[in-house]
Short mmCIF file of C-alpha atoms in Angstrom, two decimals:
data_model
loop_
_atom_site.label_atom_id
_atom_site.label_comp_id
_atom_site.label_asym_id
_atom_site.label_seq_id
_atom_site.Cartn_x
_atom_site.Cartn_y
_atom_site.Cartn_z
CA MET A 256 132.23 91.36 116.11
CA GLY A 257 132.16 91.22 119.83
CA GLY A 258 129.41 93.69 119.97
CA GLU A 259 127.06 91.58 118.03
CA SER A 260 127.43 88.63 120.28
CA ASN A 261 126.54 90.73 123.21
CA GLU A 262 123.41 91.67 121.53
CA GLY A 263 122.53 88.11 120.85
CA GLU A 264 122.66 87.09 124.41
CA MET A 265 120.68 90.01 125.53
CA GLY A 266 117.57 88.44 124.24
CA LEU A 267 115.64 91.21 122.76
CA ASN A 268 112.14 90.82 123.87
CA HIS A 269 109.71 93.43 123.04
CA GLY A 270 106.05 93.45 122.29
CA ASP A 271 104.54 92.29 119.08
CA ASP A 272 107.09 93.99 117.04
CA GLN A 273 108.19 91.31 114.73
CA SER A 274 109.50 93.16 111.82
CA GLY A 275 110.71 95.87 114.08
CA ILE A 276 114.09 96.01 115.51
CA SER A 277 114.85 92.40 115.80
CA ARG A 278 118.41 93.32 115.92
CA VAL A 279 119.97 96.58 116.66
CA GLY A 280 122.54 96.33 113.99
CA MET A 281 124.77 98.99 112.77
CA PRO A 282 123.04 102.23 113.04
CA LEU A 283 121.95 103.87 109.86
CA TYR A 284 124.31 106.70 110.27
CA ALA A 285 127.17 104.30 110.26
CA LYS A 286 127.54 104.56 106.56
CA SER A 287 127.51 108.27 106.37
CA ASP A 288 129.28 109.16 109.53
CA PRO A 289 132.90 109.74 108.71
CA PHE A 290 133.97 109.21 112.24
CA PHE A 291 132.22 106.00 112.73
CA SER A 292 134.59 103.18 113.09
CA SER A 293 132.84 99.91 112.77
CA THR A 294 135.36 97.94 114.64
CA ASP A 295 134.68 99.41 117.97
CA TRP A 296 131.03 100.12 117.73
CA ASP A 297 129.44 98.74 120.75
CA PRO A 298 125.74 98.09 120.71
CA ALA A 299 125.52 98.69 124.36
CA VAL A 300 121.89 99.33 124.23
CA ASN A 301 119.42 97.85 126.55
CA VAL A 302 116.65 96.94 124.25
CA GLY A 303 113.54 95.60 125.81
CA GLY A 304 113.62 93.70 129.00
CA PHE A 305 117.04 93.41 130.33
CA SER A 306 117.96 92.19 133.68
CA SER A 307 120.76 93.70 135.55
CA SER A 308 122.60 90.44 135.69
CA HIS A 309 123.63 90.96 132.15
CA TYR A 310 125.20 94.14 133.05
CA PRO A 311 128.53 93.01 134.41
CA SER A 312 129.06 90.73 131.46
CA LEU A 313 128.46 93.56 129.11
CA ALA A 314 130.67 95.78 131.11
CA MET A 315 133.48 93.33 131.39
CA ASP A 316 133.48 92.59 127.76
CA ASN A 317 135.46 95.62 126.91
CA PRO A 318 138.05 95.77 129.54
CA GLY A 319 140.84 97.42 127.75
CA MET A 320 138.87 99.21 125.16
CA SER A 321 137.10 102.25 126.26
CA CYS A 322 133.41 101.96 126.65
CA PHE A 323 132.64 104.88 124.51
CA PRO A 324 133.96 104.12 121.15
CA HIS A 325 132.75 107.24 119.59
CA TYR A 326 133.93 109.67 122.05
CA HIS A 327 137.07 108.46 123.52
CA GLN A 328 139.28 109.22 120.62
CA PRO A 329 139.71 112.87 120.38
CA GLY A 330 141.76 112.51 117.27
CA SER A 331 139.24 110.66 115.27
CA GLY A 332 136.88 113.03 116.79
CA SER A 333 133.42 112.96 117.75
CA GLY A 334 131.80 116.17 116.96
CA TYR A 335 132.62 117.39 120.35
CA HIS A 336 135.60 119.52 120.17
CA ASP A 337 135.61 120.51 123.74
CA MET A 338 136.28 117.04 124.94
CA PRO A 339 138.09 117.26 128.18
CA ALA A 340 141.28 115.41 128.51
CA SER A 341 140.11 113.91 131.73
CA LEU A 342 137.83 111.68 129.82
CA LEU A 343 140.58 109.62 128.45
CA PRO A 344 141.96 107.71 131.34
CA PHE A 345 139.42 105.17 132.26
CA GLY A 346 141.37 103.36 134.80
CA ASP A 347 138.79 103.97 137.44
CA CYS A 348 136.08 102.99 135.10
CA GLY A 349 135.87 99.73 136.86
CA GLY A 350 136.33 97.56 133.87
CA GLY A 351 134.54 99.74 131.50
CA GLY A 352 131.08 99.39 132.84
CA GLY A 353 130.95 103.09 132.94
CA GLY A 354 128.11 105.16 132.08
CA HIS A 355 126.68 102.79 129.60
CA PHE A 356 123.38 103.62 130.81
CA LEU A 357 120.60 101.97 129.14
CA GLY A 358 117.11 103.08 129.27
CA SER A 359 114.49 100.51 129.32
CA ASP A 360 111.01 100.54 130.44
CA LYS A 361 108.48 97.87 130.18
CA LYS A 362 105.56 99.90 129.13
CA GLU A 363 106.71 102.98 127.37
CA GLU A 364 108.78 103.45 124.34
CA SER A 365 112.16 101.98 124.94
CA VAL A 366 114.99 104.21 124.01
CA GLY A 367 118.58 103.41 124.23
CA ARG A 368 121.10 106.09 124.56
CA LEU A 369 124.73 106.27 124.21
CA VAL A 370 126.03 107.86 127.25
CA ARG A 371 129.10 109.70 128.10
CA ALA A 372 130.15 110.38 131.58
CA GLY A 373 131.74 113.69 131.98
CA ASP A 374 134.65 114.92 133.88
CA GLY A 375 135.53 111.78 135.58
CA HIS A 376 133.77 112.16 138.81
CA GLN A 377 130.52 110.75 137.70
CA VAL A 378 132.00 107.55 136.57
CA SER A 379 131.92 105.76 139.83
CA ASP A 380 128.41 106.88 140.45
CA ASP A 381 127.32 105.53 137.18
CA VAL A 382 128.87 102.23 137.80
CA VAL A 383 127.06 101.95 141.06
CA LEU A 384 123.84 102.95 139.51
CA GLY A 385 124.33 100.67 136.62
CA GLY A 386 124.94 97.75 138.81
CA SER A 387 121.79 98.10 140.77
CA SER A 388 118.68 96.47 139.61
CA ASN A 389 116.58 99.49 140.22
CA ARG A 390 114.95 100.41 137.01
CA LYS A 391 112.94 103.36 138.10
CA ARG A 392 113.79 106.83 137.14
CA ARG A 393 116.84 108.22 138.82
CA GLN A 394 118.41 111.58 138.97
CA PRO A 395 122.09 111.19 139.15
CA GLU A 396 123.63 113.93 141.19
CA ALA A 397 126.49 114.57 138.91
CA GLU A 398 124.48 116.32 136.31
CA SER A 399 125.19 119.40 134.37
CA GLN A 400 123.00 122.29 135.29
CA TRP A 401 121.29 122.87 132.02
CA ASN A 402 120.29 119.26 131.85
CA LYS A 403 118.39 119.52 135.07
CA LYS A 404 115.94 121.96 133.73
CA ALA A 405 115.21 119.83 130.74
CA VAL A 406 114.46 116.74 132.72
CA GLU A 407 110.80 116.20 133.31
CA GLU A 408 109.08 113.77 135.54
CA PHE A 409 106.87 111.46 133.68
CA GLN A 410 105.58 108.40 135.29
CA GLU A 411 106.37 106.13 132.47
CA GLU A 412 109.40 107.99 131.37
CA PRO A 413 112.24 105.72 130.55
CA GLN A 414 115.52 106.25 132.24
CA SER A 415 117.84 108.80 130.85
CA GLN A 416 121.34 109.63 131.56
CA LYS A 417 122.64 113.03 130.93
CA LYS A 418 125.32 113.81 128.55
CA GLN A 419 128.18 116.01 129.11
CA LYS A 420 127.55 119.62 128.56
CA ASN A 421 127.93 120.33 124.95
CA ASP A 422 127.04 123.28 122.85
CA GLN A 423 125.73 121.29 120.02
CA SER A 424 123.40 119.12 122.01
CA LYS A 425 122.42 122.04 124.15
CA GLU A 426 121.06 123.78 121.15
CA LYS A 427 119.15 120.72 120.27
CA MET A 428 117.68 120.49 123.71
CA ASN A 429 116.48 124.01 123.68
CA LYS A 430 114.99 123.61 120.28
CA GLU A 431 113.19 120.46 121.09
CA SER A 432 111.92 121.31 124.48
CA SER A 433 108.39 120.84 123.38
CA GLN A 434 106.85 117.90 125.00
CA SER A 435 105.32 115.20 123.01
CA GLU A 436 103.13 112.86 124.88
CA GLU A 437 102.97 109.61 123.16
CA ALA A 438 100.21 107.31 123.93
CA PRO A 439 101.47 104.12 125.47
CA LYS A 440 102.03 101.73 122.67
CA GLU A 441 102.11 98.05 122.77
CA ASN A 442 104.66 97.91 120.00
CA TYR A 443 107.94 99.18 121.20
CA ILE A 444 109.77 101.43 118.88
CA HIS A 445 113.39 101.18 119.57
CA MET A 446 115.43 104.14 118.75
CA ARG A 447 118.96 104.98 118.91
CA ALA A 448 120.09 108.49 119.35
CA ARG A 449 122.13 109.83 116.59
CA ARG A 450 125.41 111.39 117.25
CA GLY A 451 125.25 115.04 117.87
CA GLN A 452 121.63 115.02 118.82
CA ALA A 453 119.95 115.28 122.11
CA THR A 454 119.07 112.08 123.79
CA ASN A 455 116.26 113.43 125.77
CA SER A 456 113.24 111.26 125.58
CA HIS A 457 111.16 114.15 124.36
CA SER A 458 113.31 114.81 121.39
CA LEU A 459 113.46 111.15 120.56
CA ALA A 460 109.73 110.82 120.65
CA GLU A 461 109.49 113.93 118.61
CA ARG A 462 111.81 112.45 116.06
CA VAL A 463 109.81 109.26 115.86
CA ARG A 464 106.71 111.24 115.25
CA ARG A 465 108.38 113.33 112.60
CA GLU A 466 109.58 110.26 110.81
CA LYS A 467 106.13 108.80 110.83
CA ILE A 468 104.82 111.92 109.27
CA SER A 469 107.48 112.02 106.61
CA GLU A 470 106.83 108.40 105.76
CA ARG A 471 103.20 109.13 105.20
CA MET A 472 104.10 112.16 103.21
CA ARG A 473 106.04 109.93 100.89
CA LEU A 474 103.02 107.72 100.54
CA LEU A 475 100.84 110.65 99.71
CA GLN A 476 103.37 111.90 97.25
CA GLU A 477 102.92 108.78 95.22
CA LEU A 478 99.19 109.22 95.21
CA VAL A 479 98.99 112.77 94.10
CA PRO A 480 99.94 113.00 90.47
CA GLY A 481 102.84 115.15 89.53
CA CYS A 482 104.41 115.52 92.90
CA ASN A 483 107.61 113.69 92.43
CA LYS A 484 109.77 116.72 92.09
CA ILE A 485 108.39 118.55 95.02
CA THR A 486 110.43 118.39 98.14
CA GLY A 487 109.42 120.10 101.28
CA LYS A 488 106.55 119.50 103.55
CA ALA A 489 104.73 122.77 103.15
CA VAL A 490 104.52 122.72 99.39
CA MET A 491 103.65 119.07 99.38
CA LEU A 492 100.85 119.58 101.84
CA ASP A 493 99.49 122.42 99.80
CA GLU A 494 99.49 120.20 96.77
CA ILE A 495 97.65 117.49 98.63
CA ILE A 496 95.05 119.93 99.85
CA ASN A 497 94.53 121.25 96.36
CA TYR A 498 94.16 117.77 95.03
CA VAL A 499 91.58 116.78 97.60
CA GLN A 500 89.67 119.96 96.91
CA SER A 501 89.75 119.36 93.20
CA LEU A 502 88.51 115.83 93.65
CA GLN A 503 85.62 117.00 95.75
CA GLN A 504 84.79 119.63 93.18
CA GLN A 505 84.84 116.98 90.52
CA VAL A 506 82.36 114.91 92.47
CA GLU A 507 80.08 117.89 92.76
CA PHE A 508 80.38 118.72 89.11
CA LEU A 509 79.69 115.18 88.04
CA SER A 510 76.68 114.94 90.28
CA MET A 511 75.32 118.09 88.70
CA LYS A 512 75.90 116.62 85.31
CA LEU A 513 74.22 113.42 86.33
CA SER A 514 71.16 115.24 87.54
CA THR A 515 70.76 117.03 84.25
CA VAL A 516 71.40 113.95 82.20
CA ASN A 517 68.88 111.89 84.02
CA PRO A 518 66.21 114.07 85.54
CA GLU A 519 64.03 111.34 86.95
CA LEU A 520 66.91 109.29 88.23
CA ASN A 521 65.43 106.26 86.63
CA ILE A 522 68.62 104.47 86.08
CA ASP A 523 67.66 101.28 84.50
CA ILE A 524 69.88 98.66 85.95
CA ASP A 525 68.72 96.19 83.40
CA ARG A 526 69.88 98.42 80.66
CA LEU A 527 73.14 98.97 82.44
CA LEU A 528 73.75 95.31 82.75
CA ALA A 529 72.92 94.72 79.18
CA LYS A 530 74.93 97.46 77.71
CA ASP A 531 77.73 97.24 80.21
CA LEU A 532 77.47 100.92 80.64
CA LEU A 533 80.10 101.12 83.23
CA GLN A 534 82.78 100.75 80.71
CA PRO A 535 84.35 103.99 79.79
CA ARG A 536 83.88 105.26 76.31
CA ASP A 537 86.70 107.41 75.26
CA ARG A 538 88.83 107.63 78.28
CA ASN A 539 91.82 105.73 79.36
CA THR A 540 90.35 104.50 82.57
CA PRO A 541 90.46 100.84 83.41
CA THR A 542 87.38 99.08 82.29
CA LEU A 543 84.89 97.45 84.49
CA GLY A 544 84.41 93.90 83.48
CA LEU A 545 81.19 92.09 83.03
CA ASN A 546 81.95 89.71 85.78
CA PRO A 547 80.65 91.59 88.76
CA PHE A 548 77.33 92.07 87.09
CA ALA A 549 77.21 88.55 85.85
CA ARG A 550 77.58 87.49 89.41
CA PHE A 551 74.32 89.05 90.34
CA GLN A 552 72.30 87.80 87.46
CA GLY A 553 71.37 84.78 89.40
CA THR A 554 70.27 86.55 92.51
CA ILE A 555 68.16 89.21 90.93
CA PRO A 556 65.07 87.06 90.35
CA ASN A 557 64.84 86.40 94.06
CA ILE A 558 62.73 89.36 94.86
CA SER A 559 61.35 89.55 98.31
CA THR A 560 58.72 91.90 99.62
CA PRO A 561 59.37 95.50 98.70
CA THR A 562 60.61 97.64 101.47
CA ALA A 563 61.10 101.34 101.55
CA PRO A 564 64.80 101.69 101.67
CA GLN A 565 66.25 104.37 103.82
CA TYR A 566 69.74 105.60 104.08
CA ASN A 567 70.34 104.33 107.53
CA SER A 568 69.02 100.86 107.20
CA LEU A 569 71.85 100.01 104.92
CA PRO A 570 74.75 100.85 107.18
CA GLN A 571 73.63 98.24 109.61
CA ALA A 572 73.40 95.69 106.88
CA SER A 573 76.75 96.55 105.50
CA ASN A 574 78.37 96.69 108.88
CA ASN A 575 77.12 93.36 109.98
CA SER A 576 78.29 91.50 106.98
CA ARG A 577 81.78 92.06 105.90
CA ASN A 578 81.17 90.22 102.73
CA ASN A 579 80.26 92.56 99.98
CA THR A 580 78.53 89.97 97.91
CA SER A 581 75.81 89.27 100.42
CA CYS A 582 75.27 92.99 100.84
CA PHE A 583 74.63 93.36 97.19
CA CYS A 584 72.17 90.55 97.19
CA HIS A 585 70.20 92.24 99.93
CA HIS A 586 70.33 95.58 98.29
CA PHE A 587 69.38 94.39 94.93
CA LYS A 588 66.44 92.55 96.31
CA PHE A 589 64.49 95.59 97.20
CA SER A 590 66.00 98.01 94.79
CA TYR A 591 64.98 95.89 91.90
CA THR A 592 61.32 95.83 92.63
CA PHE A 593 60.86 99.27 91.27
CA PHE A 594 61.83 98.50 87.74
CA MET B 176 116.95 104.29 114.06
CA ALA B 177 113.27 103.82 114.32
CA SER B 178 112.08 100.40 113.54
CA ALA B 179 109.54 99.60 110.89
CA TYR B 180 106.13 99.21 112.35
CA ASN B 181 102.91 98.09 110.79
CA PRO B 182 102.67 98.92 107.13
CA ILE B 183 100.10 101.47 106.26
CA TYR B 184 96.99 99.83 104.92
CA THR B 185 95.41 101.82 102.20
CA ASP B 186 93.66 99.27 100.15
CA VAL B 187 90.58 100.27 98.35
CA PRO B 188 87.98 97.97 96.83
CA GLU B 189 87.55 97.63 93.14
CA LYS B 190 85.67 100.01 90.96
CA ASP B 191 82.68 97.72 90.71
CA VAL B 192 82.08 97.88 94.43
CA PHE B 193 81.86 101.61 94.25
CA ALA B 194 79.68 101.42 91.18
CA LEU B 195 77.19 99.09 92.74
CA HIS B 196 76.94 101.03 95.92
CA PHE B 197 76.41 104.23 94.05
CA LEU B 198 73.77 102.76 91.82
CA GLN B 199 71.73 101.35 94.59
CA THR B 200 71.88 104.55 96.58
CA LEU B 201 70.67 106.36 93.52
CA SER B 202 67.81 103.97 93.17
CA ASN B 203 66.98 104.55 96.79
CA LEU B 204 66.93 108.23 96.06
CA ARG B 205 64.51 107.65 93.28
CA THR B 206 62.10 105.78 95.46
CA GLN B 207 62.28 108.48 98.06
CA ASN B 208 61.68 111.19 95.54
CA SER B 209 58.64 109.61 94.08
CA PHE B 210 56.76 110.35 97.25
CA SER B 211 57.87 113.93 97.55
CA SER B 212 57.30 116.74 95.11
CA PRO B 213 58.02 115.58 91.60
CA ASP B 214 59.22 118.91 90.34
CA ASN B 215 62.39 119.27 92.23
CA LYS B 216 64.63 122.18 91.85
CA THR B 217 67.88 121.35 90.25
CA SER B 218 69.93 122.38 93.19
CA ASP B 219 67.99 120.09 95.48
CA ARG B 220 68.48 117.21 93.19
CA VAL B 221 72.11 117.97 92.82
CA LYS B 222 72.56 118.07 96.52
CA LYS B 223 70.80 114.79 96.93
CA ILE B 224 72.90 113.15 94.32
CA LYS B 225 76.01 114.52 95.85
CA LYS B 226 75.06 113.25 99.23
CA ALA B 227 74.24 109.89 97.74
CA ALA B 228 77.62 109.81 96.12
CA TYR B 229 79.46 110.48 99.33
CA VAL B 230 77.44 108.07 101.37
CA SER B 231 77.85 105.29 98.86
CA MET B 232 81.54 106.01 98.68
CA ALA B 233 81.85 105.82 102.42
CA ARG B 234 80.04 102.54 102.50
CA ALA B 235 81.95 101.07 99.62
CA ALA B 236 85.25 101.96 101.14
CA GLY B 237 84.63 99.85 104.18
CA GLY B 238 81.92 101.50 106.22
CA ALA B 239 83.07 101.56 109.80
CA ASN B 240 86.66 100.63 109.33
CA ARG B 241 87.85 104.02 108.39
CA LEU B 242 87.48 107.13 110.42
CA TRP B 243 86.47 109.38 107.60
CA SER B 244 83.81 107.06 106.32
CA ARG B 245 82.41 106.65 109.77
CA SER B 246 82.07 110.35 110.29
CA LEU B 247 80.59 110.80 106.84
CA LEU B 248 77.90 108.29 107.56
CA HIS B 249 77.25 109.89 110.90
CA GLN B 250 76.77 113.24 109.28
CA ALA B 251 74.47 111.86 106.67
CA ALA B 252 72.39 110.04 109.19
CA LYS B 253 72.18 113.08 111.40
CA ARG B 254 70.84 115.12 108.57
CA ASN B 255 68.07 112.63 108.18
CA ASN B 256 67.50 112.73 111.92
CA LYS B 257 68.28 109.12 112.22
CA ASN B 258 70.64 107.71 114.75
CA VAL B 259 73.31 105.41 113.61
CA ARG B 260 75.42 103.55 116.05
CA PHE B 261 78.81 102.30 115.15
CA LEU B 262 80.73 99.84 117.11
CA ARG B 263 83.68 101.77 118.31
CA ARG B 264 86.94 100.70 119.60
CA LYS B 265 87.65 102.02 123.01
CA ARG B 266 89.57 105.20 122.75
CA ARG B 267 92.79 105.01 124.57
CA VAL B 268 93.87 108.48 123.83
CA THR B 269 91.41 111.21 124.42
CA TRP B 270 90.82 114.05 122.08
CA LEU B 271 92.64 116.54 124.25
CA MET B 272 95.73 114.45 124.53
CA ARG B 273 95.82 114.13 120.82
CA ARG B 274 95.59 117.81 120.36
CA ARG B 275 98.43 118.35 122.74
CA SER B 276 100.63 115.88 121.02
CA ASN B 277 99.96 117.50 117.72
CA ARG B 278 102.02 120.47 118.58
CA GLY B 279 104.83 120.35 116.15
CA ASP B 280 106.09 122.33 113.25
CA PRO B 281 104.09 125.47 112.85
CA ILE B 282 104.45 125.12 109.11
CA GLU B 283 102.88 121.76 108.94
CA ASP B 284 100.32 122.61 111.58
CA VAL B 285 98.66 125.20 109.41
CA ALA B 286 98.43 122.86 106.49
CA ALA B 287 97.30 120.06 108.74
CA GLU B 288 94.46 122.24 109.95
CA ARG B 289 93.30 122.83 106.41
CA LEU B 290 93.50 119.14 105.70
CA ARG B 291 91.49 118.43 108.78
CA ASN B 292 88.75 120.65 107.53
CA LEU B 293 88.71 118.90 104.21
CA VAL B 294 88.81 115.29 105.21
CA PRO B 295 85.69 114.32 107.11
CA GLY B 296 86.33 113.34 110.66
CA GLY B 297 89.74 114.87 110.75
CA GLY B 298 89.21 116.78 113.90
CA GLY B 299 90.34 114.27 116.44
CA MET B 300 93.26 112.69 114.73
CA GLU B 301 96.93 112.95 115.09
CA THR B 302 98.78 114.24 112.13
CA SER B 303 100.23 110.89 111.15
CA LYS B 304 96.84 109.23 111.36
CA LEU B 305 95.36 112.11 109.45
CA MET B 306 97.71 111.46 106.59
CA GLU B 307 96.77 107.82 106.45
CA GLU B 308 93.15 108.74 106.27
CA THR B 309 93.89 111.32 103.62
CA ALA B 310 95.63 108.75 101.47
CA HIS B 311 92.72 106.37 101.70
CA TYR B 312 90.27 109.17 101.14
CA ILE B 313 92.07 110.30 98.02
CA LYS B 314 92.02 106.79 96.63
CA CYS B 315 88.33 106.42 97.29
CA LEU B 316 87.50 109.82 95.89
CA SER B 317 89.32 109.14 92.67
CA MET B 318 87.54 105.81 92.36
CA GLN B 319 84.20 107.46 92.90
CA VAL B 320 84.99 110.11 90.34
CA LYS B 321 85.83 107.43 87.82
CA VAL B 322 82.57 105.64 88.47
CA MET B 323 80.52 108.77 88.13
CA GLN B 324 82.31 109.75 85.00
CA CYS B 325 81.59 106.42 83.44
CA LEU B 326 77.98 106.69 84.44
CA VAL B 327 77.56 110.09 82.98
CA ASP B 328 79.20 108.94 79.83
CA GLY B 329 76.96 105.96 79.63
CA LEU B 330 73.76 107.79 80.30
CA SER B 331 74.33 110.84 78.22
CA PRO B 332 72.67 110.79 74.85
CA LYS B 333 75.05 109.90 72.10
#
């Protein structure tokens, strides 16, 4: 596919993101989108650092074919039913460079957007703008009115090109007008705007954030028992909260039980080691093997001078040494003198 | 769409780590108590044991590596009027910025607030980070519960 070769020569270079988007392949919606035709999908996305010299090559690659594979065929239909007929003739597109406007920014989140020039008269402007090597934020004059109000000035805001006025995306813009300030990341998250959704950087960042949250929700769902059937964030979150509360209550209850069982708190570690008390009796919990205690048999006789252990002296010890074994040796040294 | 970033690390040490930490904190408790009044009220003792459980759990789960454990240890140390210093990574995003970026779904915001109150140290975290911490916290809590259950079983008279 011609598109793929373009992508190869672009040389995606972004931060440390190895497993990230190493290739902007077919978008995920490709499979489900009925209007997506794989033959003319053009990954005209500027991902990562991208010098303007690549631009003409990219532009010239699709001379005859329209630059906007999704949108240029009114029959096969994008979702935009009010596509003006003036969009079709792209003779003055200048070889199809068009409004393939790619957003890239070195520091911030790089977002690529599929762009559509509207109504013909912006096309030349876009070509000019595209050809220049200026990467700073620009406000193209030919901009629909409602887009202007949604555009914000951020310093590190990646470039954005406005879409043609469209009811569908307009709704999206109004819905997602909340700003989301993302902290500057060193790993670039490359996103591609879905069809029919706003390509404003805010909404994209918002979507990234929402996906992060849903991914973690899935993780939590596996942890909390009996939550496989639940769908929906609110119910799921309630379940999680209940579970955490119940666990904390269990800790409290067990500590109460422990205090009554052993009033003087004279837990004989020797006896524990001998009897292997940490194995469960009649429950189906995984057993604790003898090995960890056997490990410390050798170190226990090395008893140094008794010290009065405090709560806070231990954090330093445990923070300094990442190795748990050495911690235990220290701890058992002075805790053992009292038996 | 969005690329896959770093996998979420929620690894928790084995049960024996928790057990050992808990046991030695309990023994510390015992040495402390021997100097104070021997006839403790039950509620005091319970509270002390509970605190010991949480502190040992926080330490077992990787003391300063996790936000919730760090804040737990801070709280515990503050109650004893001791000052504990943790080596902290420089904060790139301030607390206020985080709060601002947390504005999202009102549905999930309410629940996130409740979660923040439950999980120690949840005040200054973004929602996604909060969920990571919750996952790790749940794992550690369940491990601690298992350890305590085994202990109670072992120590109770047959």
